[in-house]
PDB file of C-alpha atoms in Angstrom:
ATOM      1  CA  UNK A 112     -64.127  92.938  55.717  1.00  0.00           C
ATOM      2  CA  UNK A 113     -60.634  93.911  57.090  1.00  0.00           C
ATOM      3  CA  UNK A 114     -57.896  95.546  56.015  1.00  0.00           C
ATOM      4  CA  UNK A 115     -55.856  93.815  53.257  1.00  0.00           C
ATOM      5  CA  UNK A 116     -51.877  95.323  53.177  1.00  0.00           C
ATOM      6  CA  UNK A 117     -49.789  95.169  50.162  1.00  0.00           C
ATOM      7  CA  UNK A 118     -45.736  95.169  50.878  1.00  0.00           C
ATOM      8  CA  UNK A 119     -44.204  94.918  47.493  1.00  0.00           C
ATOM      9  CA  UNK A 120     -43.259  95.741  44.170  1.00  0.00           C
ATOM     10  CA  UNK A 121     -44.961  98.512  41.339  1.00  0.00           C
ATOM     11  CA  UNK A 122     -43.988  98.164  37.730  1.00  0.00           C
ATOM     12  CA  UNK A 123     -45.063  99.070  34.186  1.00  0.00           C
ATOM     13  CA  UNK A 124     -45.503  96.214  32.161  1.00  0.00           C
ATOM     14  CA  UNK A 125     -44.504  96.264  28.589  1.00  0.00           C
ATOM     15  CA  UNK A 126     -45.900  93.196  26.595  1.00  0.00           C
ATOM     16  CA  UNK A 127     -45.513  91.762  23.513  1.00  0.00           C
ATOM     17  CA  UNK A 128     -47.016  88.688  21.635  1.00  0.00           C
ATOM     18  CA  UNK A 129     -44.583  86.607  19.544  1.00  0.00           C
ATOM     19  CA  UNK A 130     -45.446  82.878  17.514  1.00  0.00           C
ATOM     20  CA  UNK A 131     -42.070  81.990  18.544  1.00  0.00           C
ATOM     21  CA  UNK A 132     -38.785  82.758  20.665  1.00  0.00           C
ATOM     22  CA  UNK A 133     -35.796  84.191  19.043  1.00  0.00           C
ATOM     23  CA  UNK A 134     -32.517  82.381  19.211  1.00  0.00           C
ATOM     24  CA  UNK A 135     -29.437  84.443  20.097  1.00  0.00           C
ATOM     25  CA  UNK A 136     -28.370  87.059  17.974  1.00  0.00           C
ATOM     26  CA  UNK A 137     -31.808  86.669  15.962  1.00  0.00           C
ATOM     27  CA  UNK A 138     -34.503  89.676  15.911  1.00  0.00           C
ATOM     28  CA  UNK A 139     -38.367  88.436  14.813  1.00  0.00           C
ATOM     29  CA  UNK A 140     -41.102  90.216  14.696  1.00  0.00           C
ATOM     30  CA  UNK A 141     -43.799  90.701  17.514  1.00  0.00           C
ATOM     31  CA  UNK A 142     -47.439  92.051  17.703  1.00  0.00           C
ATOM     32  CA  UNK A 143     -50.086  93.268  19.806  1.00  0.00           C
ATOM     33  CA  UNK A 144     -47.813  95.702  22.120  1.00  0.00           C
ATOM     34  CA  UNK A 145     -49.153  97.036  25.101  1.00  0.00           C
ATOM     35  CA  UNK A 146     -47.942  98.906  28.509  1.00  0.00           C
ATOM     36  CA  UNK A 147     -49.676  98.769  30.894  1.00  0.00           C
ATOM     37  CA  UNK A 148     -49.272  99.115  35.168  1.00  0.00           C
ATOM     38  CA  UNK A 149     -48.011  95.811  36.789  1.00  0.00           C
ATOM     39  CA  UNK A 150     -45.552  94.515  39.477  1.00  0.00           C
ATOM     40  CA  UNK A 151     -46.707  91.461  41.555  1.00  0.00           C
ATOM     41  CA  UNK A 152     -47.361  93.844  44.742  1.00  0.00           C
ATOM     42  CA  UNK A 153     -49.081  96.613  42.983  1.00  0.00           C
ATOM     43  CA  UNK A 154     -50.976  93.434  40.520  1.00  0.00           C
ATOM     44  CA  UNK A 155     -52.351  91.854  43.830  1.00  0.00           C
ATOM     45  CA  UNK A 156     -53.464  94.596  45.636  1.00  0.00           C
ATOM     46  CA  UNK A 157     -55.439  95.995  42.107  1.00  0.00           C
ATOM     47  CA  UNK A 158     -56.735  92.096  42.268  1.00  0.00           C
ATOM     48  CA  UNK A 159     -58.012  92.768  45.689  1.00  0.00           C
ATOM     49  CA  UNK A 160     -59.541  95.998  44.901  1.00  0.00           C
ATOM     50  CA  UNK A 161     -61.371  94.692  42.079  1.00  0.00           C
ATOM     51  CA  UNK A 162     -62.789  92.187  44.139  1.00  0.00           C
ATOM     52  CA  UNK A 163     -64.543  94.920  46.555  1.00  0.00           C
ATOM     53  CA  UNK A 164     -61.191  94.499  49.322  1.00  0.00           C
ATOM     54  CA  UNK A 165     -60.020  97.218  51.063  1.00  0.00           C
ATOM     55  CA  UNK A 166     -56.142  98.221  50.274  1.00  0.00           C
ATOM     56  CA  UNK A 167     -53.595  99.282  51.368  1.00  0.00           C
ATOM     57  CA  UNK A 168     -50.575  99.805  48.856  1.00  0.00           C
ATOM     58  CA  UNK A 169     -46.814  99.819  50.194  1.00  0.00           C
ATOM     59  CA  UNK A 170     -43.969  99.989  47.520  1.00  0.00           C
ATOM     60  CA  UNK A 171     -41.413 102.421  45.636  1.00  0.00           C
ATOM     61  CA  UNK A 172     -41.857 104.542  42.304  1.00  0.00           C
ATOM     62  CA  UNK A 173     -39.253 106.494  40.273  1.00  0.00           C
ATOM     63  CA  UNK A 174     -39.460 110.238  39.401  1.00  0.00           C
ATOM     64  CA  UNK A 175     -40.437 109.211  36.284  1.00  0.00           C
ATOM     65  CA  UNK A 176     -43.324 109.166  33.421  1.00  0.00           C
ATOM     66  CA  UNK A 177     -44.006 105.524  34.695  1.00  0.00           C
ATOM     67  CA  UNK A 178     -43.887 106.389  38.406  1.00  0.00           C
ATOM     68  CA  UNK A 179     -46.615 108.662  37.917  1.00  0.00           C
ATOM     69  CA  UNK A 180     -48.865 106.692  35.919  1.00  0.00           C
ATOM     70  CA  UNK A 181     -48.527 103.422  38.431  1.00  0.00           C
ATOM     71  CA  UNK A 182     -49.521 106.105  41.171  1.00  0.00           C
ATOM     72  CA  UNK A 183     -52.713 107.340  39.294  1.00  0.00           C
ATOM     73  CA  UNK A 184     -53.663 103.440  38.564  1.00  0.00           C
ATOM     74  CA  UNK A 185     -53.768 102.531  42.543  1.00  0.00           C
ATOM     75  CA  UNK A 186     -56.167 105.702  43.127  1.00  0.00           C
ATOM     76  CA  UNK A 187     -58.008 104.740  39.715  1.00  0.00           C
ATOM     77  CA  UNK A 188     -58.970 101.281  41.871  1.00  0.00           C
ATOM     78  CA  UNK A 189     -59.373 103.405  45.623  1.00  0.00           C
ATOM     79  CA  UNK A 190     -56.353 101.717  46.796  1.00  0.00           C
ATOM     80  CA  UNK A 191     -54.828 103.981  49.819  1.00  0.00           C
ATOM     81  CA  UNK A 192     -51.567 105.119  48.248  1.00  0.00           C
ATOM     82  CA  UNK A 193     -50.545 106.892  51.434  1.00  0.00           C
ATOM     83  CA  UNK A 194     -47.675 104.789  52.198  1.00  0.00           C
ATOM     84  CA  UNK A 195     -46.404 104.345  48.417  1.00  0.00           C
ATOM     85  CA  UNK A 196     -42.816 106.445  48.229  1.00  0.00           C
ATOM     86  CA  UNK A 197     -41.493 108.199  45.357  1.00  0.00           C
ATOM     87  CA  UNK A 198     -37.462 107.956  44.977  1.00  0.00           C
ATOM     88  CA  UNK A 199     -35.172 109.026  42.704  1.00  0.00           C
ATOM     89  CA  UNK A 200     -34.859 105.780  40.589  1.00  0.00           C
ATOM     90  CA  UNK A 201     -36.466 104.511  37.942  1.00  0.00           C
ATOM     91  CA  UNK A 202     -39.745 102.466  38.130  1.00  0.00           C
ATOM     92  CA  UNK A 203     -39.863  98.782  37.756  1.00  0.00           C
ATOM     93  CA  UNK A 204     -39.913  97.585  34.600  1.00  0.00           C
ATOM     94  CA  UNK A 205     -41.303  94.081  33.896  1.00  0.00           C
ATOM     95  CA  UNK A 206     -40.870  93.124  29.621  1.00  0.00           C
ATOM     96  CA  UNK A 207     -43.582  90.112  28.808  1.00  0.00           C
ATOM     97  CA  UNK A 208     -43.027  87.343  26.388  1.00  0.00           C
ATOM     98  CA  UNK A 209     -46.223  86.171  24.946  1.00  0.00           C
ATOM     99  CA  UNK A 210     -46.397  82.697  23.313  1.00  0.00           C
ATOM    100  CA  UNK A 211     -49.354  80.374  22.682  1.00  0.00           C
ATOM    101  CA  UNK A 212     -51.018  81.355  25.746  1.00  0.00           C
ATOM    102  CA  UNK A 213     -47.985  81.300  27.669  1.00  0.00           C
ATOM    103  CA  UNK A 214     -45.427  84.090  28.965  1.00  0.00           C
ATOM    104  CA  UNK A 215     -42.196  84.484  29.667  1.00  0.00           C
ATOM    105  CA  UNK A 216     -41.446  87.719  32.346  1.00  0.00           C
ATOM    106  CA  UNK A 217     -37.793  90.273  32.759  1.00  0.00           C
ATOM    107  CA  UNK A 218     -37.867  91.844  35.455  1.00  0.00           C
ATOM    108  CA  UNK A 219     -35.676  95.303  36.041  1.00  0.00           C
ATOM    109  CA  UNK A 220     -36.799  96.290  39.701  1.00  0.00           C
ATOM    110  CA  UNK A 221     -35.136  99.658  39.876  1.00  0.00           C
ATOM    111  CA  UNK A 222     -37.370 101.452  42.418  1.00  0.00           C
ATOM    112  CA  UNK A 223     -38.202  98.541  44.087  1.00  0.00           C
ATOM    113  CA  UNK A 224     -34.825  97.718  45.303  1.00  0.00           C
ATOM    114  CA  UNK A 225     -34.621 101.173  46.958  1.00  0.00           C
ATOM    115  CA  UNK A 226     -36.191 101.119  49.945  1.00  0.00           C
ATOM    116  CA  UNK A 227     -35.203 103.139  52.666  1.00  0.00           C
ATOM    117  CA  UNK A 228     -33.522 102.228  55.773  1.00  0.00           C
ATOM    118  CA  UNK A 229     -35.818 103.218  58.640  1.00  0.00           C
ATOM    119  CA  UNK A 230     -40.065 102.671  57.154  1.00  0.00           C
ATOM    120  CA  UNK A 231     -42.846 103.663  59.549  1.00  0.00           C
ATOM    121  CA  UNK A 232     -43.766  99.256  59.169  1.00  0.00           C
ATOM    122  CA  UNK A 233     -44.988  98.731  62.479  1.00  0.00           C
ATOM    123  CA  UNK A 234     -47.397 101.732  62.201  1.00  0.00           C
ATOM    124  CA  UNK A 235     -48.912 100.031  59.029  1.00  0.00           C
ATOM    125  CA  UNK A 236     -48.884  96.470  59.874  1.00  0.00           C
ATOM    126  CA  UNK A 237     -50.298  96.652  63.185  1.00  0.00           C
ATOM    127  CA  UNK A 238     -53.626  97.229  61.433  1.00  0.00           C
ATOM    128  CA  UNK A 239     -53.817  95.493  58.835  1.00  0.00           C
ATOM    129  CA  UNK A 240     -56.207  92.445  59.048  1.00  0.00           C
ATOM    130  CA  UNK A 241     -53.868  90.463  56.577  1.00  0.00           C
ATOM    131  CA  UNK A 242     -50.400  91.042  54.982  1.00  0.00           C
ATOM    132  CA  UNK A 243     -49.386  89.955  51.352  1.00  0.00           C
ATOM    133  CA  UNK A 244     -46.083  89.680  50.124  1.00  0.00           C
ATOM    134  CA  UNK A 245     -44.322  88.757  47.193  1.00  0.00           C
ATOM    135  CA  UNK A 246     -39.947  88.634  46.153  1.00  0.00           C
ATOM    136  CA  UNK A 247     -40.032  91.361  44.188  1.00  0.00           C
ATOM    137  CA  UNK A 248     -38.091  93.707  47.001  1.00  0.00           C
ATOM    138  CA  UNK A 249     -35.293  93.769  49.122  1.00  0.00           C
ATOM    139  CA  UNK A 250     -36.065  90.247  51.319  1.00  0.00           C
ATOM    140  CA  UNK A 251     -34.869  92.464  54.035  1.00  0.00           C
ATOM    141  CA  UNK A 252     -38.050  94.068  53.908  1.00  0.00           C
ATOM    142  CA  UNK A 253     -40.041  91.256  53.316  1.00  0.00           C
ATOM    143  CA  UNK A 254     -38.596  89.400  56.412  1.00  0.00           C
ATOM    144  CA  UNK A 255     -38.964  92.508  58.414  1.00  0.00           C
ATOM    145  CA  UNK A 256     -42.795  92.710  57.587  1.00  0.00           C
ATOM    146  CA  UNK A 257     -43.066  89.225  58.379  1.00  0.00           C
ATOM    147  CA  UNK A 258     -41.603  89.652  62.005  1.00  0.00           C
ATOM    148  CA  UNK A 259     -43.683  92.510  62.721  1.00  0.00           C
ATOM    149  CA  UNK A 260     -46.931  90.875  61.474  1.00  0.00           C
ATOM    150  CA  UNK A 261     -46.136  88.113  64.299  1.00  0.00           C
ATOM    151  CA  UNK A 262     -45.838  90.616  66.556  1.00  0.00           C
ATOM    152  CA  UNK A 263     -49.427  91.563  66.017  1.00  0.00           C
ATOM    153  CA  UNK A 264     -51.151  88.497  65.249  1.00  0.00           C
ATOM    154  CA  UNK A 265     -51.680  89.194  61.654  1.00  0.00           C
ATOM    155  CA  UNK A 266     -51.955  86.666  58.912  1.00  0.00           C
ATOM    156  CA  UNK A 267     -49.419  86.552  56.515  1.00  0.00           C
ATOM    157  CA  UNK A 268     -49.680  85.173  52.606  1.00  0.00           C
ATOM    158  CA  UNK A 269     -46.189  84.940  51.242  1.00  0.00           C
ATOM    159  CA  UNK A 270     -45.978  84.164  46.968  1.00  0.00           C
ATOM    160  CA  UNK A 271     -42.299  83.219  46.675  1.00  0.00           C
ATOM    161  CA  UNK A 272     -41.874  84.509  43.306  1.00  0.00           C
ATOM    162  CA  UNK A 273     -39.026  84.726  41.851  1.00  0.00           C
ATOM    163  CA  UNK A 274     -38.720  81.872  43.925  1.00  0.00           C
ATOM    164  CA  UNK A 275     -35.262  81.871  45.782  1.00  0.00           C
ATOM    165  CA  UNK A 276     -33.136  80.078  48.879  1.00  0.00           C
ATOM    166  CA  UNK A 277     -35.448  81.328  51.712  1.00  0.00           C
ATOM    167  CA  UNK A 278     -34.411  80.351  55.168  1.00  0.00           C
ATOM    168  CA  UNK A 279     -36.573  77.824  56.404  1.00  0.00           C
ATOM    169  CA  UNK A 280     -36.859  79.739  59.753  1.00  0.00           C
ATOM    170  CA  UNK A 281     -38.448  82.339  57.554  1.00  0.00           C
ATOM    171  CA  UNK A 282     -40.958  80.106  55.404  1.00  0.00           C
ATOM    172  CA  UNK A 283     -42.042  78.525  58.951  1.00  0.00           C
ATOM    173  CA  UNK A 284     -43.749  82.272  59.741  1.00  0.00           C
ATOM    174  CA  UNK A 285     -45.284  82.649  57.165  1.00  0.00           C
ATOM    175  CA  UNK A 286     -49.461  82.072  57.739  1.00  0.00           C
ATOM    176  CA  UNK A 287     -50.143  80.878  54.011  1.00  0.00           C
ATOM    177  CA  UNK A 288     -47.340  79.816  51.012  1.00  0.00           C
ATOM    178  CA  UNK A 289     -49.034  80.244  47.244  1.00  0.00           C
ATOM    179  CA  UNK A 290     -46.155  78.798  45.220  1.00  0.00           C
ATOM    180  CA  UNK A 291     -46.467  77.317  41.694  1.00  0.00           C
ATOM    181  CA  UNK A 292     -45.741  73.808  40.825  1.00  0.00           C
ATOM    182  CA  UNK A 293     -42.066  75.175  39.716  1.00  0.00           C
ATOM    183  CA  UNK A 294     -41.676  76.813  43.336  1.00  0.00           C
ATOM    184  CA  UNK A 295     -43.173  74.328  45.192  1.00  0.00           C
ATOM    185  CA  UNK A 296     -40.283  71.820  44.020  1.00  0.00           C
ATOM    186  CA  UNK A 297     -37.375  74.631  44.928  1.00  0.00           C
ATOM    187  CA  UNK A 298     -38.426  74.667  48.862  1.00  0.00           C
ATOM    188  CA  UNK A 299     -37.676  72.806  51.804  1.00  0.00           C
ATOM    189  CA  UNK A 300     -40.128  69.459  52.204  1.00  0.00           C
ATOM    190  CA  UNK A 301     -40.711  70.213  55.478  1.00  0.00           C
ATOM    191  CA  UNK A 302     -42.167  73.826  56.000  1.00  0.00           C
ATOM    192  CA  UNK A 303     -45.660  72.943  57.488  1.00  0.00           C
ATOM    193  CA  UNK A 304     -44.180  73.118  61.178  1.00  0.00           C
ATOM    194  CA  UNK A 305     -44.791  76.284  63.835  1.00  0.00           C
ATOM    195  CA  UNK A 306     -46.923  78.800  62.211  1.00  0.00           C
ATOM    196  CA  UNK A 307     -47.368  77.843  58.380  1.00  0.00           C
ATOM    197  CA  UNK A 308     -51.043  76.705  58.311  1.00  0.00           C
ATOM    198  CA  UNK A 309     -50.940  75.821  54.740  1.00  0.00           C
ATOM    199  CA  UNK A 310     -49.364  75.361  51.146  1.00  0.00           C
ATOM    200  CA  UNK A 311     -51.559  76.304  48.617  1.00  0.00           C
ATOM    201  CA  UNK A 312     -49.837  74.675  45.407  1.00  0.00           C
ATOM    202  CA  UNK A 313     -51.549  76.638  42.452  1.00  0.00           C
ATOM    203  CA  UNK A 314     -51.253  74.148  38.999  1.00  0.00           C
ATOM    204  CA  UNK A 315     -52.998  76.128  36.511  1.00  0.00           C
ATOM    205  CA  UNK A 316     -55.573  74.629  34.165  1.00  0.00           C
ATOM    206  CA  UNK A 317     -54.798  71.647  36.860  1.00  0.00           C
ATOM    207  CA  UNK A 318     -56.142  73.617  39.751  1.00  0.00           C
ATOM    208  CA  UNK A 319     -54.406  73.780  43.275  1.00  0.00           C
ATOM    209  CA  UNK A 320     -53.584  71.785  45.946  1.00  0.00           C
ATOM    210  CA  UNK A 321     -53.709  72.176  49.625  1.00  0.00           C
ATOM    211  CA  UNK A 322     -51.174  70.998  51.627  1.00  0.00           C
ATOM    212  CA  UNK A 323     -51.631  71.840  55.294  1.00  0.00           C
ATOM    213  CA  UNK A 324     -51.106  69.363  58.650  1.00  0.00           C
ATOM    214  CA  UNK A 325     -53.832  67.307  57.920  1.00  0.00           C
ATOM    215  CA  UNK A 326     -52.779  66.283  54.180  1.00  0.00           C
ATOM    216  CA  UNK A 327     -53.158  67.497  50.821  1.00  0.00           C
ATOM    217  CA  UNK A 328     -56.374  68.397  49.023  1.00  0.00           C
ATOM    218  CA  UNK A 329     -57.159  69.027  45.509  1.00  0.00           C
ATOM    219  CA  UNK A 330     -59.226  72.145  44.485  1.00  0.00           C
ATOM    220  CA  UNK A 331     -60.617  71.524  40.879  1.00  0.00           C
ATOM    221  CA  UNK A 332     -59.726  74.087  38.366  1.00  0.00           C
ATOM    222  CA  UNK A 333     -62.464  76.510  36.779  1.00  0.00           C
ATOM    223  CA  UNK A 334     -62.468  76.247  32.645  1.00  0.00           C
ATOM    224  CA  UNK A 335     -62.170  78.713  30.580  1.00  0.00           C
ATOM    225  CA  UNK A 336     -60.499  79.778  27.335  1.00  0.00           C
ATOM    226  CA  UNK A 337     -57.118  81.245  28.224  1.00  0.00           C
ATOM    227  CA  UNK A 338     -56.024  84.516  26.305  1.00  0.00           C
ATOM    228  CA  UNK A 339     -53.145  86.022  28.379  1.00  0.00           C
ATOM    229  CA  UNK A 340     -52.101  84.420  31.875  1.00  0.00           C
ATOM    230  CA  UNK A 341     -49.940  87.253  32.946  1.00  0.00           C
ATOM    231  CA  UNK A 342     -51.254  88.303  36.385  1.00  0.00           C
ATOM    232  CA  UNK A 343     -53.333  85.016  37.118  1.00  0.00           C
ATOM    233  CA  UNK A 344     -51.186  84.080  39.901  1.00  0.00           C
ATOM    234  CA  UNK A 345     -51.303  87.083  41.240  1.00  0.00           C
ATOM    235  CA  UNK A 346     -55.471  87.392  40.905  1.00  0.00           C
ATOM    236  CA  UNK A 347     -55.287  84.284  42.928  1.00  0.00           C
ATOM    237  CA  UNK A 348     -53.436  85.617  45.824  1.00  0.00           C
ATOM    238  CA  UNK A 349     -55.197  89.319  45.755  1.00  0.00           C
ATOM    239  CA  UNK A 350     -58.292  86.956  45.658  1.00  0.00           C
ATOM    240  CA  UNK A 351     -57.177  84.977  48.370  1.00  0.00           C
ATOM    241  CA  UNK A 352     -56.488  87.356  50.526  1.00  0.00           C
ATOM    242  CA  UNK A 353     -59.906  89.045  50.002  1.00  0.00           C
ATOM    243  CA  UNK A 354     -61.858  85.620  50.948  1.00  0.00           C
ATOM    244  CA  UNK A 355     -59.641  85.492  54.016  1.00  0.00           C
ATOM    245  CA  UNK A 356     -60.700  88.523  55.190  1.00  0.00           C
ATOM    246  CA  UNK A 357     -64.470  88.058  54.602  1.00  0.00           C
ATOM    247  CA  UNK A 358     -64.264  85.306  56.895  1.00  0.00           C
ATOM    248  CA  UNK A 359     -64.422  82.152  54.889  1.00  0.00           C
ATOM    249  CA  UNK A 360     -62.383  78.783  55.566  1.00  0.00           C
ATOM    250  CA  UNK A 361     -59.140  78.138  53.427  1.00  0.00           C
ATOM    251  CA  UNK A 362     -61.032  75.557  51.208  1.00  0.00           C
ATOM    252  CA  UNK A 363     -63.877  78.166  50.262  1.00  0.00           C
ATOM    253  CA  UNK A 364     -60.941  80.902  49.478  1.00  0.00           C
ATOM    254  CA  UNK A 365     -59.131  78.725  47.179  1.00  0.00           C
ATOM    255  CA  UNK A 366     -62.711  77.902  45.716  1.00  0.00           C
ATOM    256  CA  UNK A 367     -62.777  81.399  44.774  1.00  0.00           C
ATOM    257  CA  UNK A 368     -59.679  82.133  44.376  1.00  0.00           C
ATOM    258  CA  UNK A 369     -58.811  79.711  41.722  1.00  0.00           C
ATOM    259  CA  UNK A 370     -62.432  80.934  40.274  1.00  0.00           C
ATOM    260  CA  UNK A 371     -60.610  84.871  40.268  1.00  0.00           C
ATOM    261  CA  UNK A 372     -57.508  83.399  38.420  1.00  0.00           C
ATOM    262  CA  UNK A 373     -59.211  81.793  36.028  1.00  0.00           C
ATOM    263  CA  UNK A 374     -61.520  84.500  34.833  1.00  0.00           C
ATOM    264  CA  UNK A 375     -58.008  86.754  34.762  1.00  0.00           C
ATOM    265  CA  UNK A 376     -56.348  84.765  31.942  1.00  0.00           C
ATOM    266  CA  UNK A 377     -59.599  85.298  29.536  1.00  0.00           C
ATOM    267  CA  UNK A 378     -58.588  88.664  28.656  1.00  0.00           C
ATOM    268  CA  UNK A 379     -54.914  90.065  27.638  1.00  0.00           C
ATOM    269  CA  UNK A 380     -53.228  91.822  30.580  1.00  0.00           C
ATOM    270  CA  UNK A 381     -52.249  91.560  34.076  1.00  0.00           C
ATOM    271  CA  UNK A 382     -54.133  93.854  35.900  1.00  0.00           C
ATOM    272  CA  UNK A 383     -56.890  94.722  33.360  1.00  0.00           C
ATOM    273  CA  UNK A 384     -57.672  90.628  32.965  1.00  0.00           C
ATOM    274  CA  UNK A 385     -58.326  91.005  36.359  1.00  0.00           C
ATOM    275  CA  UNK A 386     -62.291  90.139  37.114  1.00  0.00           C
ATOM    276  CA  UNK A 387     -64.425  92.529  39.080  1.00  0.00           C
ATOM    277  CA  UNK A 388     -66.824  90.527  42.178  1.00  0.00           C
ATOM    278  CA  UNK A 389     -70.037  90.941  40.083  1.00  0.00           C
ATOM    279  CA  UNK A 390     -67.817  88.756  37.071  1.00  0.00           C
ATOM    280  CA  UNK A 391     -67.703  86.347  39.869  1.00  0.00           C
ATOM    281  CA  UNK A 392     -71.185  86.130  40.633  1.00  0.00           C
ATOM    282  CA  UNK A 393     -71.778  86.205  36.896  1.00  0.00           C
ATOM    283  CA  UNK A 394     -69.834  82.951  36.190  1.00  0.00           C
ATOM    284  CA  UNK A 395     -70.756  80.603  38.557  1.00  0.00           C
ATOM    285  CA  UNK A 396     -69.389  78.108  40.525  1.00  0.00           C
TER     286      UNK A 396
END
């Protein structure tokens, strides 16, 4: 199995669970509280780990209570934390909205929008045997990873979330797109060209569909009874990426993949939803 590198953002999570949305100017009650370590970059590459891949973390923390705990979660899950930096910001915040199943996600990046100007990239790219990234940092960054990666021949797996207007130059490098349904509609029609292999359109309880040169093919989803589906897109793409690097086709990683994202939203919690590979084997297919 190769080397799976994370480029993105760390965050605590703090959740709530509500029976309804306030209006504005209104104040209701909510239950079941928890924080907990999230962020889509450091959420994926704890996904991955999970799974038995092997990590690489790359993001920002503040000088903070929450900095510190995010750190001690990646080692908690033997994720190499060499190249995680502290600065003095605060760390990412993420505040969930549970409803019904259902959530609702703010976002304050703080440390992730502080990168620094020169980052030893090329160093850490050049061997990695796959590179995930996410929109939860500077798109500099992101765009900069996503050049060097080419450089080396290393697959890329880009989750455009929070989806924004991405050049289409830079959605034609990228190896593998994993947007929702909701993303999927925000960007261009016509990305499969030059390097993009395929579009994996994930659809919840509806599954995911494949969209590479050939045509579009439905993966079936994998039932369960959903508790919490914070993280599940982002089990799917740490998932992903660990399929990808055990050497299975694109259809057999989305088989598993959607599998991984499926058992995630059974329990309440990004990253501790997250299944380990013997829940896998447990579950079936």
């Amino acid at each position: 199995m190769g080397k799976i590198v994370v480029i993105g953002s760390i965050n605590m999570d703090i959740s709530t669970e509500l029976h309804d949305l306030p209006q504005i100017g209104e104040t209701i009650k909510g239950s079941n509280v928890g924080i907990s370590p999230g962020g889509k970059g450091a959420n994926q590459a704890v996904a991955a780990a999970k799974l038995g891949g092997d990590v690489m973390m790359v993001g920002m923390i503040g000088d903070d209570a929450f900095g510190a705990d995010a750190l001690a979660n990646l080692n908690s899950h033997c994720i190499d934390v060499t190249n995680v930096w502290t600065v003095p910001e605060t760390t990412g915040l993420a505040m969930i909205l549970r409803e019904n199943g259902d959530n609702r996600i703010i976002v304050a990046p703080g440390a992730n929008n502080a990168w620094p100007d020169e980052l030893p990239l090329e160093t850490i790219i050049a061997n990695a045997s796959i590179l995930l990234l996410q929109n939860e940092i500077p798109f500099t960054v992101t765009e900069k990873a996503v050049d060097i990666a080419r450089l080396y021949d290393v697959p890329t797996i880009f989750d455009p979330a929070p989806v924004d207007q991405f050049p289409l130059s830079f959605l034609r490098k990228i190896t593998y797109l994993t947007p929702n349904e909701t993303e999927f509609k925000q960007l261009p029609e016509d990305i499969l060209q030059d390097e993009t292999k395929a579009v994996l359109v994930t659809q919840g309880k509806n599954g995911v569909e494949v969209h590479d040169k050939i045509g579009i093919n439905h993966v079936p989803s994998f039932p369960v009874d959903v508790a919490d589906s914070t993280g599940a897109g982002d089990t799917f793409n740490g998932a992903f990426a660990v399929a990808m690097t055990s050497g299975n086709t694109v259809q057999d990683a989305v088989a598993f993949a959607n599998q991984a994202a499926a058992l995630s939203t059974t329990k309440i919690g990004a990253q501790t939803g997250m299944p380990k590979l013997s829940e896998i084997e447990e579950s079936g297919t």
